[in-house]
Amino acid sequence: YIHIINKADMAASKGLKILVGCKRVIDYAVKVRVKPDRSGVVTEGVKHSMNPFDEIAVEEAVRMKEKKLAGEAVAISVGPPQSQETLRTALAMGIDRAIHVEIPLAQLEKLQPIHVSKLLAKVCESEKPDLVILGKQAIDDDCNQTGQMLAALLDWPQATFASKIEPSQDSKQLRVTREVDGGMETIDVSVPAVVTSDLRLNEPRYATLPNIMKAKKKPLAKMSPDQLGVDLQPRQEVISVEDPPVRKAGAKVESVEDLVGKLREKGLVK
Amino acid sequence: MQFIRPVLHSQVCTSARPSARQFLQKLGKSCSFSLNSSSTRLYSTEFFPINDELYGLTDEQKQLRQTIFQFCQKELAPKAQQIDAENDFKDIKKFWRQCGELGILGVTAPTEYGGLGASYLDHAIVMEEMSRACAAVALSYGAHSNLCVNQIVRHGTDEQKSRYLPKLISGEWIGALAMSEPNAGSDVVSMTMRADKQSDGSYVLNGSKFWITNGPDADVIVVYAKTKPEAGAHGITTFLVERDSPGFSCSRKLDKLGMRGSNTGELVFDGVRVPADRVMGRLDGGVYVLMSGLDIERLLLSAGPLGIMQAACDTAFQYAHIRKAFGQSIGQFQLLQGKMADMYCRLTSGRCYVYSVARALAQGSRQPMDCAGVILKCAEDATQSALDAIQILGGNGYINEYPAGRLLRDAKLYEIGAGTSEVRRLVIGRAINNIYKS
């Protein structure tokens, strides 16, 4: 599936159409507890909110609209009925409309990035965005796969761990600065493309009350995986989920020599 | 006295309240592998959850609470301890601007002046979450947004509203209200500040006001003075006074037990000239402005002790489940379970009362009995809950590194300001008498 943007100068065009992914995850401040049967973590009655990296993605889309780089920003969430609250937050931050791909409760626990990326790819076929921005990873599974898989499925270029997105020098592409282990890498990608947001891309705004009220009137469409023709058969089986081992006490040393000595003792250095 | 060294993780201290952003930073820079490291999970349940379903809040109100909670926990809560220690909120101007951007300095003001045009319940939710983060700054916020801004909204002429509301709501100006005097607190209508009419129609104010929240910092002040001293209560008029008026000064900032950081001052009016178009409401009709304003003030401020009760639960409940004694967390001992239950019931019932009265007020039904009742109940309950929080924290509750002591000192104010508990009881008692008057 190839969709090439014919607009020569991005600045002069109506602006990019952006699709932003938002995931509803357990709130970062909650103390996560493993279920007694070790099949997963307790989610019932636990506070959930939008994945922090997705908030950054939403903020970037709204800023691109404000800078007139983007014309329309659409938020999408794949999840249970409560994902609508997550979408409403995105709408309150300035997104124009939202799409909710509702996953039945029975299939929710076994949903994996491969399924989500296939669902998103299907939505891209009909929505035809110029840019998809996703959070680089979700704070519940830390997979860091959906963005990359989506780009592969669509055969679009990808720019992951973005800390800056701007038009390229000739305004025909996007210049993305990426945070990689070695430092910063700047690449130009042609649109349509998939970008995943990293921490320093921006600082998300607060949803103000007037915007929260405006969000009520913005359209929120519902879809099902069946409508999109995507099979949610799990590819992985979770065997057990356990608490991390209790951290053992360390030992304090008085000097660097002691430290090196101890490391040698344990055979960690030669 | 044997001071027990804090054995808890530093999370229980007031200072570090990480936001989502700081949480992500702790996960590590742009590492793409999992850093959900081990049991050094720093985030226990730091906040006692609020069940918004119980209170019939709309989805927008729930989102509003979320926004204000996040904003205040990030911008205000980390500074609360320092503000209390220094008796000063150095960043107040910056914070006021941020509040202005969120629109919360004029929750009940019309949108044409930059306000939100929202209800008293929305305002109470904002006040509650701000008070949870820092009760002192919330008090200043309440004085600005309700005592000053809302009074102008209710009684100001169009010209007065256009002149004062935009900058008060954007956060460029700080507002205050001055009625009490050194010799007139509960008996406020016995005030002696004079407003003498001049030949050109203006008024000259002479006298002083005491215990004025935001007094030292305010740009605009709603002032009550006697235009007709011989008429007693019916000789009071409301004026709008600007800070740079010649003869106006704040003689001193008061050193208080609590609410430190909410600057309170003595205001001196030495021949302050106020033009005729700065009279708000009817001449000599100020008592109506004052008394009806007091009802709304009581309702809105009752969200202050509500926030303090919530903060008391946040601090004490978490502590009770981390602190161990005799082989288990102290929260599992019956006597502490009882205390926590009492704190919970005070908080929840208080919230129900505040929200109900706020809703009724928003629909136009103002009952002095309930406005007095709600702050009477919440204030006394907040003091009790703060005492319980100190007790649950034990020796640590007695150390100023922990917030419990500050919660108590802040809570006590609410039994005094906006009408003492005694006056509130009088108001309610007399209202009941009235019902049975033959």
XYZ file of C-alpha atoms in Angstrom, chain A residues 15-239:
225
model
C -1.335 20.814 5.976
C -0.641 17.265 6.946
C -3.309 14.946 8.206
C -2.020 13.363 11.407
C -3.204 10.185 13.108
C -2.167 9.900 16.767
C -2.258 6.671 18.748
C -3.312 6.757 22.427
C -3.261 3.795 24.748
C -5.117 3.520 28.031
C -2.663 2.134 30.591
C -2.461 1.763 34.360
C -1.581 5.189 35.762
C 2.142 5.710 36.350
C 1.588 6.507 40.023
C -0.234 3.305 40.914
C 1.475 0.533 42.809
C 1.057 -2.400 40.451
C 0.099 -5.713 42.028
C 0.460 -9.171 40.530
C -2.712 -11.278 40.544
C -2.627 -14.191 43.014
C -2.911 -16.688 40.140
C 0.133 -15.060 38.482
C -1.681 -14.712 35.180
C -1.187 -10.971 35.031
C -1.487 -7.773 37.049
C -4.559 -6.422 38.834
C -6.365 -3.917 36.603
C -9.854 -3.858 38.085
C -10.628 -0.770 40.122
C -7.138 0.534 39.412
C -6.623 4.059 38.120
C -5.852 4.228 34.404
C -4.787 7.141 32.233
C -3.247 7.933 28.846
C 0.222 6.493 28.279
C 2.602 9.406 29.005
C 4.466 8.985 25.683
C 1.111 9.136 23.886
C 0.310 12.413 25.668
C 3.526 13.725 24.152
C 2.418 12.436 20.727
C -0.970 14.158 21.086
C 0.730 17.386 22.148
C 3.018 17.273 19.107
C 0.076 16.814 16.753
C -1.755 19.751 18.328
C 1.372 21.927 18.115
C 1.826 21.038 14.427
C -1.752 22.155 13.858
C -1.048 25.420 15.676
C 2.055 25.941 13.521
C -0.123 25.268 10.451
C 2.063 22.304 9.497
C -0.936 20.064 10.047
C -4.511 20.630 9.000
C -6.285 17.868 10.858
C -5.362 15.690 13.831
C -7.234 12.459 14.549
C -6.733 10.369 17.708
C -7.168 6.611 17.724
C -7.252 4.164 20.608
C -7.446 0.371 20.541
C -8.909 -0.903 23.773
C -11.871 -1.519 26.085
C -14.926 0.781 26.338
C -13.079 2.922 28.899
C -10.567 3.917 26.214
C -13.140 6.542 25.295
C -12.044 8.532 28.353
C -8.492 8.494 27.013
C -9.763 9.764 23.672
C -11.749 12.506 25.371
C -8.548 13.699 27.028
C -6.907 13.824 23.598
C -9.871 15.795 22.234
C -9.621 18.163 25.198
C -5.965 18.801 24.337
C -6.927 19.946 20.853
C -7.389 16.879 18.646
C -10.191 17.299 16.075
C -11.879 13.912 16.181
C -11.373 10.443 17.571
C -11.682 6.801 16.566
C -12.179 4.028 19.094
C -11.437 0.457 18.026
C -13.229 -1.440 20.747
C -11.734 -4.716 21.879
C -14.017 -7.161 23.727
C -12.905 -7.827 27.301
C -12.134 -11.490 26.606
C -9.534 -10.614 23.994
C -8.115 -7.611 25.778
C -5.543 -9.370 27.918
C -4.091 -11.221 24.959
C -3.869 -8.176 22.681
C -0.338 -7.598 21.400
C 1.478 -4.964 19.347
C 1.193 -7.117 16.221
C -2.604 -6.926 16.454
C -2.652 -3.224 17.231
C -0.344 -2.417 14.329
C -2.528 -4.443 11.961
C -5.631 -2.601 13.179
C -3.900 0.749 12.780
C -2.695 -0.207 9.293
C -6.276 -0.981 8.276
C -7.474 2.364 9.629
C -4.673 4.099 7.711
C -6.044 2.576 4.507
C -9.330 4.411 4.921
C -8.151 7.516 6.793
C -5.066 8.064 4.588
C -3.048 10.119 7.094
C 0.196 11.778 6.023
C 1.796 11.191 9.388
C 1.178 8.715 12.178
C 2.594 9.664 15.571
C 2.673 7.019 18.299
C 4.253 6.970 21.723
C 7.547 5.116 21.514
C 6.388 2.517 24.036
C 3.594 1.893 26.508
C 4.479 1.995 30.183
C 2.603 -1.230 30.904
C 4.313 -3.645 28.523
C 7.327 -1.527 27.429
C 7.227 -3.367 24.089
C 8.373 -0.521 21.814
C 7.087 -2.437 18.762
C 3.830 -0.975 17.476
C 5.327 2.004 15.624
C 7.982 -0.070 13.922
C 5.560 -2.873 12.982
C 3.043 -0.371 11.617
C 5.652 1.236 9.373
C 6.678 -2.203 8.079
C 3.073 -3.240 7.380
C 2.410 -0.010 5.499
C 5.862 0.010 3.922
C 6.260 3.587 5.134
C 9.471 5.182 6.434
C 9.787 5.335 10.219
C 11.498 7.787 12.572
C 11.450 6.414 16.100
C 12.412 8.083 19.438
C 11.775 11.523 17.970
C 12.860 14.495 20.058
C 12.110 17.038 17.331
C 9.928 17.102 14.215
C 10.163 19.917 11.689
C 9.886 20.386 7.916
C 13.073 19.468 6.030
C 15.126 22.205 4.380
C 13.325 21.867 1.067
C 9.972 21.570 2.864
C 9.206 18.383 0.928
C 9.968 16.009 3.777
C 10.042 15.873 7.561
C 13.304 16.340 9.420
C 13.267 14.260 12.579
C 15.885 14.336 15.312
C 16.102 10.977 17.040
C 17.518 10.129 20.439
C 19.649 7.036 20.058
C 22.095 5.353 22.403
C 25.044 7.054 20.739
C 23.569 10.534 20.836
C 21.264 12.386 18.432
C 20.593 11.362 14.855
C 18.864 13.633 12.369
C 17.101 12.081 9.405
C 14.810 13.271 6.667
C 11.763 11.121 5.988
C 9.279 11.466 3.190
C 5.606 11.412 4.037
C 3.565 9.462 4.677
C 5.629 8.232 7.600
C 5.403 6.780 11.099
C 7.070 8.699 13.935
C 7.262 7.593 17.559
C 7.609 10.185 20.308
C 10.299 10.248 22.939
C 10.340 12.109 26.233
C 11.989 15.336 25.148
C 9.798 15.936 22.108
C 7.627 18.361 24.086
C 5.871 18.984 27.397
C 2.147 18.215 27.107
C -0.384 20.902 27.955
C -3.084 20.681 30.608
C -6.627 20.181 29.326
C -8.396 23.397 30.329
C -12.074 23.427 31.250
C -13.233 25.286 28.124
C -11.448 22.694 25.972
C -12.844 19.841 28.038
C -16.312 21.210 27.326
C -15.586 21.729 23.638
C -14.360 18.142 23.427
C -17.863 16.890 24.173
C -19.037 18.072 20.771
C -16.175 16.570 18.784
C -16.926 13.368 16.857
C -15.909 10.011 18.318
C -16.390 7.068 15.937
C -16.467 3.432 17.015
C -15.078 0.475 15.082
C -14.604 -3.222 15.768
C -11.731 -5.539 14.799
C -14.227 -7.590 12.762
C -15.213 -4.543 10.721
C -11.534 -3.992 10.018
C -11.042 -7.645 9.185
C -8.198 -8.209 11.614
C -7.726 -11.507 13.414
C -6.888 -11.080 17.092
C -5.556 -14.606 17.582
C -2.747 -14.355 20.117
C 0.736 -15.345 18.936
C 2.194 -15.525 22.436
C 1.069 -17.216 25.602
C 1.866 -15.656 28.937
C 3.055 -18.442 31.171
